CSV table of C-alpha atoms and ligand atoms in Angstrom, one decimal:
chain,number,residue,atom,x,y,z
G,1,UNK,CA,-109.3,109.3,-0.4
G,2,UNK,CA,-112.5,107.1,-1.8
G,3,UNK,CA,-113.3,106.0,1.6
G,4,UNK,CA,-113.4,109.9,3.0
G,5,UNK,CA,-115.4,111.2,0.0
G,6,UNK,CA,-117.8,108.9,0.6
G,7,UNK,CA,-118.4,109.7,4.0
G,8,UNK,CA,-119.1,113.1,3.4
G,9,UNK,CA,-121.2,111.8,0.2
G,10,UNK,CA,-123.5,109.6,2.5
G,11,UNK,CA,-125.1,112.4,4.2
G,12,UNK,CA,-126.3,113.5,1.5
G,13,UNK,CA,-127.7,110.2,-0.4
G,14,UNK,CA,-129.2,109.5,3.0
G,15,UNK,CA,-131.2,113.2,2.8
G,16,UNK,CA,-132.2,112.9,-0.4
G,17,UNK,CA,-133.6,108.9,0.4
G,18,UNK,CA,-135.3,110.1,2.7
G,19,UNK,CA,-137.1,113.4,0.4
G,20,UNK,CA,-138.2,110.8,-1.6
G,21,UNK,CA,-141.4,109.8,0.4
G,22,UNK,CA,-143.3,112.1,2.0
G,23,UNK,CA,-147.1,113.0,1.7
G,24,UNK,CA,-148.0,113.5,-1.7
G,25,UNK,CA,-149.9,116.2,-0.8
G,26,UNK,CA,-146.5,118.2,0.6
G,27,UNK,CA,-144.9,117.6,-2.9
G,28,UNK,CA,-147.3,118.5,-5.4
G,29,UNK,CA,-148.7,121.8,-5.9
G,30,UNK,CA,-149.0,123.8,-8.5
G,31,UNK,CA,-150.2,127.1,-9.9
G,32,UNK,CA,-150.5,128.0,-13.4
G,33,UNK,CA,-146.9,127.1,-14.4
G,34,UNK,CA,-145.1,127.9,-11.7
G,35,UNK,CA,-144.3,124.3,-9.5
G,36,UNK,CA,-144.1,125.1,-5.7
G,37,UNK,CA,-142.0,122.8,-3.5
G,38,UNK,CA,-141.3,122.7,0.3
G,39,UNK,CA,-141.0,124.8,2.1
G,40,UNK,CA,-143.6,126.9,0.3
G,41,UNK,CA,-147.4,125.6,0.5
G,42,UNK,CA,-149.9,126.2,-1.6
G,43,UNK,CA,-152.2,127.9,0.7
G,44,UNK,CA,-155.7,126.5,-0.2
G,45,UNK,CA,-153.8,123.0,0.1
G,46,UNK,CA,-154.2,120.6,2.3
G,47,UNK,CA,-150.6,120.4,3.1
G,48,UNK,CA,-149.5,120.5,7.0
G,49,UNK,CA,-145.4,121.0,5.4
G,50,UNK,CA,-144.1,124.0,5.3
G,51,UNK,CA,-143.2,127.1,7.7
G,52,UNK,CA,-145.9,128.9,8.4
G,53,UNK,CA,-144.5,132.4,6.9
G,54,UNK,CA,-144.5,130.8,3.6
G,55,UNK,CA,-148.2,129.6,2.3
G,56,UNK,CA,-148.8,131.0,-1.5
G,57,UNK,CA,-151.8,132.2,-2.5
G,58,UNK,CA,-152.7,131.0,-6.0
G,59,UNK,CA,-154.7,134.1,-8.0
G,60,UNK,CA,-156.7,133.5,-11.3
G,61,UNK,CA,-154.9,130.2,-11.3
G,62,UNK,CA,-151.6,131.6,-12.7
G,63,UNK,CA,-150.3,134.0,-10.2
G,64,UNK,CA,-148.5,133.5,-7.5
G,65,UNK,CA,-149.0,135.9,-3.8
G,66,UNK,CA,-147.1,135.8,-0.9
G,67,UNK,CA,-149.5,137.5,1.4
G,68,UNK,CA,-147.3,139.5,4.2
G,69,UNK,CA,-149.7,140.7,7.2
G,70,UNK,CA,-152.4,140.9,4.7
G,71,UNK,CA,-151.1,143.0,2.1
G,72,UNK,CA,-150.1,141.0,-1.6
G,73,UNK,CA,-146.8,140.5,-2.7
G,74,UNK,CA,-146.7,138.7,-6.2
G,75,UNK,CA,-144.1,136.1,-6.4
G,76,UNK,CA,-141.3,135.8,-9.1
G,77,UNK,CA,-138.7,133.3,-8.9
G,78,UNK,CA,-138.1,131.3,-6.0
G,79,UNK,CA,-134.4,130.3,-6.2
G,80,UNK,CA,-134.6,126.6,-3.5
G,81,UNK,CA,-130.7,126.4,-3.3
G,82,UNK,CA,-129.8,130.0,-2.1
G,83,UNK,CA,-133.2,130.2,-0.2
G,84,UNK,CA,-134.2,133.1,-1.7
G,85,UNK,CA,-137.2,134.7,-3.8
G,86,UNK,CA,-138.1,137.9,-5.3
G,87,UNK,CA,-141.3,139.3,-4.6
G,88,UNK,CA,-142.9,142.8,-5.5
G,89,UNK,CA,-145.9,144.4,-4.1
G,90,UNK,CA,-149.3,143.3,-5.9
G,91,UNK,CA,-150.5,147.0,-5.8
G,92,UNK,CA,-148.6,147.7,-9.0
G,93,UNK,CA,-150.1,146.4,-11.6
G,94,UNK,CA,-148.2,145.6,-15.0
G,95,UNK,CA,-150.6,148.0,-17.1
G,96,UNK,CA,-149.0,150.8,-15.3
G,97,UNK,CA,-145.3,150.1,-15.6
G,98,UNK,CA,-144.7,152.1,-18.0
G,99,UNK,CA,-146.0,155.1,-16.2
G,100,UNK,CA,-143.7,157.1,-14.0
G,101,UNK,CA,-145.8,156.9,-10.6
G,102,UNK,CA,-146.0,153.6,-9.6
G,103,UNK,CA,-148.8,153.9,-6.5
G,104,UNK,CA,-147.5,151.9,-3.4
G,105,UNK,CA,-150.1,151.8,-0.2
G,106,UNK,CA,-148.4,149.9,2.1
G,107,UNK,CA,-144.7,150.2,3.5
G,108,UNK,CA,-143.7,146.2,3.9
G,109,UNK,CA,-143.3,145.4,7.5
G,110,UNK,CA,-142.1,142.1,8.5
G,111,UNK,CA,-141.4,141.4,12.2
G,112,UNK,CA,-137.6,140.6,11.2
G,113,UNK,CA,-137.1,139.1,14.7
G,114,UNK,CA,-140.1,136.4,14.4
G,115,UNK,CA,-140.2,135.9,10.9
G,116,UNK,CA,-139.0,133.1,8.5
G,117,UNK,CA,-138.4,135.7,6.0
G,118,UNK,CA,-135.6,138.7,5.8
G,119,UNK,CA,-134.6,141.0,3.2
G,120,UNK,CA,-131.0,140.8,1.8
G,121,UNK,CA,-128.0,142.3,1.0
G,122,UNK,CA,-129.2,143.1,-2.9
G,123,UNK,CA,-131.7,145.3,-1.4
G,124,UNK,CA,-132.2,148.8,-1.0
G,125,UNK,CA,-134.7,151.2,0.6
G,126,UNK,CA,-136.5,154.3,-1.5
G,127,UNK,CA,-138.9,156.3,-0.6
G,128,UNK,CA,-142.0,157.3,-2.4
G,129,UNK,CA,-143.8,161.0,-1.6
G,130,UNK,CA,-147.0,161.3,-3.0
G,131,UNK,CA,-149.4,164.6,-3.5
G,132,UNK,CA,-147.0,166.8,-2.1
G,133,UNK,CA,-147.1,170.6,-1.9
G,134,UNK,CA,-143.2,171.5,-1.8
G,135,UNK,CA,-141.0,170.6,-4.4
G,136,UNK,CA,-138.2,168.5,-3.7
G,137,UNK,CA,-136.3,168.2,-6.5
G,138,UNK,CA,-133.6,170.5,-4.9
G,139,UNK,CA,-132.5,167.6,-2.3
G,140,UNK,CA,-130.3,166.0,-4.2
G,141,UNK,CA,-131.7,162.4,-4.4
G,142,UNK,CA,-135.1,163.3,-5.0
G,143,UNK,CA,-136.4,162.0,-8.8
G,144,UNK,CA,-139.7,163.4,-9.8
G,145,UNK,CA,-142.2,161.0,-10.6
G,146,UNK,CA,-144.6,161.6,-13.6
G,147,UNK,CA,-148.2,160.5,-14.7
G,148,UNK,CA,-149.5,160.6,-11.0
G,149,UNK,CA,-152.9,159.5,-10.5
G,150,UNK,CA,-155.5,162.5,-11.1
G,151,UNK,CA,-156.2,162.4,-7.1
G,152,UNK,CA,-152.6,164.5,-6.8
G,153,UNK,CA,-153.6,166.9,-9.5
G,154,UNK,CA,-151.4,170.0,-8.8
G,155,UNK,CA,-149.3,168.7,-6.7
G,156,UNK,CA,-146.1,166.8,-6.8
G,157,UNK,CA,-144.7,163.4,-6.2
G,158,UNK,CA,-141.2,162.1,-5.7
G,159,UNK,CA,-139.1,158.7,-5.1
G,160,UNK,CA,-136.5,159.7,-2.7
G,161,UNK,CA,-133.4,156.9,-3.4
G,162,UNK,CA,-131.3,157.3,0.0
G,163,UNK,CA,-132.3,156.4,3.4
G,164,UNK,CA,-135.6,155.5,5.1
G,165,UNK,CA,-138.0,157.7,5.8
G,166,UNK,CA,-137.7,159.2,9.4
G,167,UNK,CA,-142.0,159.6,9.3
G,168,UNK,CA,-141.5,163.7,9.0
G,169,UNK,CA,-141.2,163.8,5.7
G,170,UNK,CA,-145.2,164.3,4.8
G,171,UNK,CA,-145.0,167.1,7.2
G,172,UNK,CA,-142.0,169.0,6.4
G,173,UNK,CA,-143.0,168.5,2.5
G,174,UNK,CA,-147.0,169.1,2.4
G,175,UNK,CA,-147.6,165.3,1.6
G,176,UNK,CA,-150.4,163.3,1.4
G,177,UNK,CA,-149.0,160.3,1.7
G,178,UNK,CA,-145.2,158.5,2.0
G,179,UNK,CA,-144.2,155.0,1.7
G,180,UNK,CA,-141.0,153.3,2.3
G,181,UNK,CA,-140.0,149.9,-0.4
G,182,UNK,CA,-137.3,147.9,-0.8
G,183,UNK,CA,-136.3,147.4,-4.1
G,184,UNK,CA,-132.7,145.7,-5.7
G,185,UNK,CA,-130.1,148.0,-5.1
G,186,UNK,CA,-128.8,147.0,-9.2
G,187,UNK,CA,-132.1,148.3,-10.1
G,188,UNK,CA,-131.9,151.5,-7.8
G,189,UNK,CA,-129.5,153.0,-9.8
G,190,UNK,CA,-131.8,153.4,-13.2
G,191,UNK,CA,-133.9,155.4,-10.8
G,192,UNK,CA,-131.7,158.1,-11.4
G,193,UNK,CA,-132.0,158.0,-14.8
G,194,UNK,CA,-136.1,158.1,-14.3
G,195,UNK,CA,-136.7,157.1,-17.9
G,196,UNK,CA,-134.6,153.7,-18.5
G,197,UNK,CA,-136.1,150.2,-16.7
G,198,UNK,CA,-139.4,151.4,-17.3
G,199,UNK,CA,-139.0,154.3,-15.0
G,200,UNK,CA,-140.1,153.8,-11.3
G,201,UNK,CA,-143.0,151.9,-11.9
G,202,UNK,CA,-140.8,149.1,-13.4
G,203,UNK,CA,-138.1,149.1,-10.8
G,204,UNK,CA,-140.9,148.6,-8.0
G,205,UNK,CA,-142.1,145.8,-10.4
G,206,UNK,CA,-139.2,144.1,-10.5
G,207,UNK,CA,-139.4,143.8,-6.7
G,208,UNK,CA,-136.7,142.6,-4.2
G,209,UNK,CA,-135.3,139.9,-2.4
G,210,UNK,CA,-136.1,138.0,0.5
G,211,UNK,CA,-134.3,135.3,2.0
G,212,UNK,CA,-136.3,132.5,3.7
G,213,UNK,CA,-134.5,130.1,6.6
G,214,UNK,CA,-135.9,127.8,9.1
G,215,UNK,CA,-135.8,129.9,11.9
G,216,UNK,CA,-135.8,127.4,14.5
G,217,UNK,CA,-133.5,124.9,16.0
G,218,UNK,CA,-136.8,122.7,16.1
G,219,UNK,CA,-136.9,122.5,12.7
G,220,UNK,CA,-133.6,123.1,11.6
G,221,UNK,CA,-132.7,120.0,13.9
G,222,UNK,CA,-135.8,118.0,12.1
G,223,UNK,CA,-134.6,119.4,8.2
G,224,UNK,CA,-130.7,117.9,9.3
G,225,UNK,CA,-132.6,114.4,9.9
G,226,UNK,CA,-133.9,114.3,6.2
G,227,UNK,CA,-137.6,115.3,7.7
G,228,UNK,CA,-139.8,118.2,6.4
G,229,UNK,CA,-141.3,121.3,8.9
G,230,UNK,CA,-145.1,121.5,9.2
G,231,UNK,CA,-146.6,123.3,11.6
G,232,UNK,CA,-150.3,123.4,13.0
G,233,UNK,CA,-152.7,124.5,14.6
G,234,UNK,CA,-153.6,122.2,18.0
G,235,UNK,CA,-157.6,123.8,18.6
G,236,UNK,CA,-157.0,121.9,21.6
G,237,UNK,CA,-154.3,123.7,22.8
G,238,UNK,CA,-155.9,127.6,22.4
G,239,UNK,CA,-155.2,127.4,18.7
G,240,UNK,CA,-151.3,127.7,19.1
G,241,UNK,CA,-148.7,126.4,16.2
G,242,UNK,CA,-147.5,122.9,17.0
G,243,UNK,CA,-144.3,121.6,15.2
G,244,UNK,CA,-144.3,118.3,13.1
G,245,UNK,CA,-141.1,116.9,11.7
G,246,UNK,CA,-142.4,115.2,8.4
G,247,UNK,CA,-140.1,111.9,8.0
G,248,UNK,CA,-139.8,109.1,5.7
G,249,UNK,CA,-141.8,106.6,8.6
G,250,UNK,CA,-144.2,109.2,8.9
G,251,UNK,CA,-144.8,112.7,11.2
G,252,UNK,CA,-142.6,112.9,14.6
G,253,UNK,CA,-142.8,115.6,17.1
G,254,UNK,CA,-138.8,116.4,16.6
G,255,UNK,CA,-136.4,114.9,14.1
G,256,UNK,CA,-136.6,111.7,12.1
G,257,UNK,CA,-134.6,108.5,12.9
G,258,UNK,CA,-131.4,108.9,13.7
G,259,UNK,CA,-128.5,108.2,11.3
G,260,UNK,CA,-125.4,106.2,11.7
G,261,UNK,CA,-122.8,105.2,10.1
G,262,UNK,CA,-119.4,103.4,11.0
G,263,UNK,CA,-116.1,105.8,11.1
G,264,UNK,CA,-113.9,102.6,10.6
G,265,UNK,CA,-112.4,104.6,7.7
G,266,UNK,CA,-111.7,107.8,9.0
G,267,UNK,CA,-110.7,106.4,13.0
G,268,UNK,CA,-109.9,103.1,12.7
G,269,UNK,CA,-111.5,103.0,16.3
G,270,UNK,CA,-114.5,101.6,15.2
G,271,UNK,CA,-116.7,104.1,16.9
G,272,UNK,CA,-120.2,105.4,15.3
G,273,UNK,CA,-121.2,108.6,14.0
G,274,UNK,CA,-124.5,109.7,14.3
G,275,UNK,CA,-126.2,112.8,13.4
S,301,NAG,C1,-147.9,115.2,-8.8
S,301,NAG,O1,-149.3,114.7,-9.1
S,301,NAG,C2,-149.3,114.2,-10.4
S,301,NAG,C3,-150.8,113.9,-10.7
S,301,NAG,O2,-151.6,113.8,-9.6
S,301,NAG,C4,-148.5,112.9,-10.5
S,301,NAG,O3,-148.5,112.4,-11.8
S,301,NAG,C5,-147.0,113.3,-10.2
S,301,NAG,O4,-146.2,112.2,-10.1
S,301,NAG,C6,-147.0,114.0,-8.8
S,301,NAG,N1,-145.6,114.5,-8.6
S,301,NAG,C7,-145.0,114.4,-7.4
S,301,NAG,C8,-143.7,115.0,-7.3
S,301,NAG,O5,-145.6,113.9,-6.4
S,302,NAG,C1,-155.5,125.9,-14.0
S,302,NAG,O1,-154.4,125.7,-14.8
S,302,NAG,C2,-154.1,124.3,-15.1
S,302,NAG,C3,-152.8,124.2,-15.9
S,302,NAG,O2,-152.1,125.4,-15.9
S,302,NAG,C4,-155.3,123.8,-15.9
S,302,NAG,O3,-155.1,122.4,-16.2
S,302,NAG,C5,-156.6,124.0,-15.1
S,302,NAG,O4,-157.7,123.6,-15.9
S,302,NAG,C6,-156.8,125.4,-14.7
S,302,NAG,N1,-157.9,125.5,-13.8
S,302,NAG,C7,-158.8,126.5,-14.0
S,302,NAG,C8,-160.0,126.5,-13.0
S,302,NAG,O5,-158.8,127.4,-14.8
S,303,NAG,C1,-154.7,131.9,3.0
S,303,NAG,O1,-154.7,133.2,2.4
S,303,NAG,C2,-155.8,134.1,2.8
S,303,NAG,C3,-155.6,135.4,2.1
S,303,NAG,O2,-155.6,135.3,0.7
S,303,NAG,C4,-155.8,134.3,4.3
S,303,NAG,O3,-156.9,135.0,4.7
S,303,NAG,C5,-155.7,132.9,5.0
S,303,NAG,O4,-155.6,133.1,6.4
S,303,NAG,C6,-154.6,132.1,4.5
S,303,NAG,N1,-154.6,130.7,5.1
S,303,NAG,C7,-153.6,130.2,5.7
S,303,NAG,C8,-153.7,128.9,6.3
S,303,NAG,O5,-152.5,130.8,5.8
S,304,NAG,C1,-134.8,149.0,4.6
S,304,NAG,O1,-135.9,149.3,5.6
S,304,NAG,C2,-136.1,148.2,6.5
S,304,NAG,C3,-137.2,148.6,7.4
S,304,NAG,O2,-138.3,149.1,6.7
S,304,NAG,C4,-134.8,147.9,7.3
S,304,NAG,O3,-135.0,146.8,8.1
S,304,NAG,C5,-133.7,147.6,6.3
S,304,NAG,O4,-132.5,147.4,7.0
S,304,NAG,C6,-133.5,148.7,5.3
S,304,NAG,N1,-132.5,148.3,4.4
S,304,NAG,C7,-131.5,149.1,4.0
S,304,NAG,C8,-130.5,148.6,3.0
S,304,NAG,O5,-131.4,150.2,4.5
S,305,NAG,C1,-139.1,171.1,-9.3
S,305,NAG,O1,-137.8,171.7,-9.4
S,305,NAG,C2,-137.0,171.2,-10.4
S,305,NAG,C3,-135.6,171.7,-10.3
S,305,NAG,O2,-135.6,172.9,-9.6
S,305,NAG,C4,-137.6,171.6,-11.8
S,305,NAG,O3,-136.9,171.1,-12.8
S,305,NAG,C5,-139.0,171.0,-11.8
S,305,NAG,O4,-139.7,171.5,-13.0
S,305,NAG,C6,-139.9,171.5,-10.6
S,305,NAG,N1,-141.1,170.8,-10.7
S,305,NAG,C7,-142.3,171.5,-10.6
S,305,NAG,C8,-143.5,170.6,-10.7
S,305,NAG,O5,-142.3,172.6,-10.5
S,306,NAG,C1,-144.4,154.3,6.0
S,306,NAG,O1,-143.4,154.5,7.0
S,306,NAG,C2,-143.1,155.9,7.2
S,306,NAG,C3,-142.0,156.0,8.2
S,306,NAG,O2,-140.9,155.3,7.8
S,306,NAG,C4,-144.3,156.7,7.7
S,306,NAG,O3,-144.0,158.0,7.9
S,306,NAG,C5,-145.5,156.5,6.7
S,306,NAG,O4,-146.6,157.1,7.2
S,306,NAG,C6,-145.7,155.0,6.5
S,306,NAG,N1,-146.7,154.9,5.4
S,306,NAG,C7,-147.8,154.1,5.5
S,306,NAG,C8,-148.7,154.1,4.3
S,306,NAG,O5,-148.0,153.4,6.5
S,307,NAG,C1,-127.8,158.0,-16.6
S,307,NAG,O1,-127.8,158.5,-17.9
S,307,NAG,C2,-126.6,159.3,-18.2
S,307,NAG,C3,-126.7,159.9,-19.6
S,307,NAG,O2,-127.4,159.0,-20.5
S,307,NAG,C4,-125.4,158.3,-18.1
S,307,NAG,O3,-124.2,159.0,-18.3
S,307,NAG,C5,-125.4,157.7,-16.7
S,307,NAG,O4,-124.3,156.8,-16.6
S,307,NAG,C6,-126.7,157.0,-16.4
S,307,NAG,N1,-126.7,156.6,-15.0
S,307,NAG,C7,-127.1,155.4,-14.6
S,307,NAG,C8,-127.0,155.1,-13.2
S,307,NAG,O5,-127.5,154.6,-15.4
S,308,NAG,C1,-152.4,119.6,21.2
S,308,NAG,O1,-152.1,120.1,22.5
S,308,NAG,C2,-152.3,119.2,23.6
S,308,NAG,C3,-152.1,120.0,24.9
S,308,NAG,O2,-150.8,120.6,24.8
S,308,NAG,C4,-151.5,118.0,23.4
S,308,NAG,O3,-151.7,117.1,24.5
S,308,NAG,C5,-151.8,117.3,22.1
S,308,NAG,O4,-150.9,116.2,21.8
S,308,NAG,C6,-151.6,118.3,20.9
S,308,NAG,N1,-152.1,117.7,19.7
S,308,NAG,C7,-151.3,117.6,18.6
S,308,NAG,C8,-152.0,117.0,17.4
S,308,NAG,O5,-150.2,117.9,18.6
């Protein structure tokens, strides 16, 4: 039994071995007191580890932003074993949590399809209706939201919690404006009771999840050899994102040295395993 655990162990040890000695300057970042490790980047470093999806923005020195097709989403906790993180949109501010109107600009779009990020299972769309002439609070799932900004004076604004918006929603309600977010389905729920979590405002603020994966079979191939992604850009080549495989010996175009180890134990046949 020894001789079987061990070979699953030695995977392992070897991975880790190898983490141990990469560029400092892929290791070490930090903002305020939040540490950041691969594959995040700290994106005023001069780290080439990392996907590309994932450079952080470091604010006042203390705040963390995940910028997503130039809009801000600040940054809670970044959880490195399940490869998730929760973010929330940067537009709401923490002064006006405890107002019932959280103002959202932007509806998050990530290219799902291209993208080193995806939302999750824990999360849940609403829909926020701002400025709007009709009052919605007959359809069922509609939550009136109060303490709007003085630019909707007179009018009314609403967090619809089921479904997405189809995009007719400003029209068939007189609204000024409408924006979809994602927010934790757990947190969803308060909405209905508009005045516990903080009300809207705080259930935006406590954001959502997004999952974060390699993507690629490039790099996912270099990660199983104990190496790190990096990506940059080759000016040489029109500007376009190479791959680097970041390994112990230094930075390889597609997976560090191979590993072997003898299967004596398992076969008796003598053969090697490599992966
Ligand atoms: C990070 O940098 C500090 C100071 O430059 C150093 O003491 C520390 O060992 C580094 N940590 C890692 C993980 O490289
Ligand atoms: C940023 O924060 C670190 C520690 O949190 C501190 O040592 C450093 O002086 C700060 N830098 C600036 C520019 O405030
Ligand atoms: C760093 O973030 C800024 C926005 O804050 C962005 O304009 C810039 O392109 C980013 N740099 C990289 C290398 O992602
Ligand atoms: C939320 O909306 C996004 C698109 O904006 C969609 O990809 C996602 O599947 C939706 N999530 C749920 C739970 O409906
Ligand atoms: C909207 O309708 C609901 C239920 O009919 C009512 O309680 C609420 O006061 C109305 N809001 C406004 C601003 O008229
Ligand atoms: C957000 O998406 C909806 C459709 O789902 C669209 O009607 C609306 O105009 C978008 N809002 C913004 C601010 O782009
Ligand atoms: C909302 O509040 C009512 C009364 O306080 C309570 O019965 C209900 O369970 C609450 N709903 C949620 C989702 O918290
Ligand atoms: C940049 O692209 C050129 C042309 O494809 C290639 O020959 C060169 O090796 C690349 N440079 C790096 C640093 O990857």
């Amino acid at each position: 039994m020894a001789p079987l655990l061990l070979l699953f162990l030695l995977p392992v040890l070897l991975l880790l071995a190898a983490a141990d000695a990469f560029p400092a300057s892929c290791l070490n970042a930090t903002c305020g007191g939040h540490a950041i490790h691969y594959p995040f980047w700290l994106n005023d470093s001069t780290s080439d580890c990392g996907y590309p999806g994932l450079g952080l923005v470091c604010e006042n020195n203390d705040t963390l932003i995940l910028p997503v097709k130039l809009h801000r989403y600040r940054v809670g906790h970044i959880d490195y074993q399940k490869h998730t993180l929760v973010v929330s949109d940067a537009d709401v501010v923490e002064s006006e949590i405890d107002y019932g109107c959280p103002r959202l600009h932007v509806n998050l779009t990530i290219d799902y399809a291209s993208s080193w990020l995806q939302l999750t299972q824990s999360d849940s769309n609403v829909t926020f209706l701002y400025g709007c002439n009709k009052n919605l609070s007959s359809s069922s799932s509609a939550v009136e939201l109060r303490g709007c900004p003085e630019s909707f004076a007179g009018k009314m604004s609403f967090v619809l919690l089921d479904g997405v918006a189809t995009g007719t929603e400003a029209y068939e309600y007189e609204c000024e404006a409408v924006v979809v977010a994602p927010v934790l389905e757990e947190h969803k729920k308060e909405l209905e009771n508009a005045s516990s979590f903080g009300g809207p405002g705080g259930v935006v603020w406590a954001g959502f999840q997004l999952e974060y994966s390699a993507h690629s079979p490039q790099c996912d191939r270099c990660e199983r050899s104990g190496g790190w992604c990096g990506y940059r850009h080759n000016q040489t080549n029109g500007g376009d994102m190479m791959f680097t495989c970041f390994c112990n010996s230094g930075p390889t175009s597609h997976r560090c040295g191979t590993y072997c180890y003898s299967s004596h134990a398992l076969l008796s046949s003598g053969s090697l395993l490599c992966f």
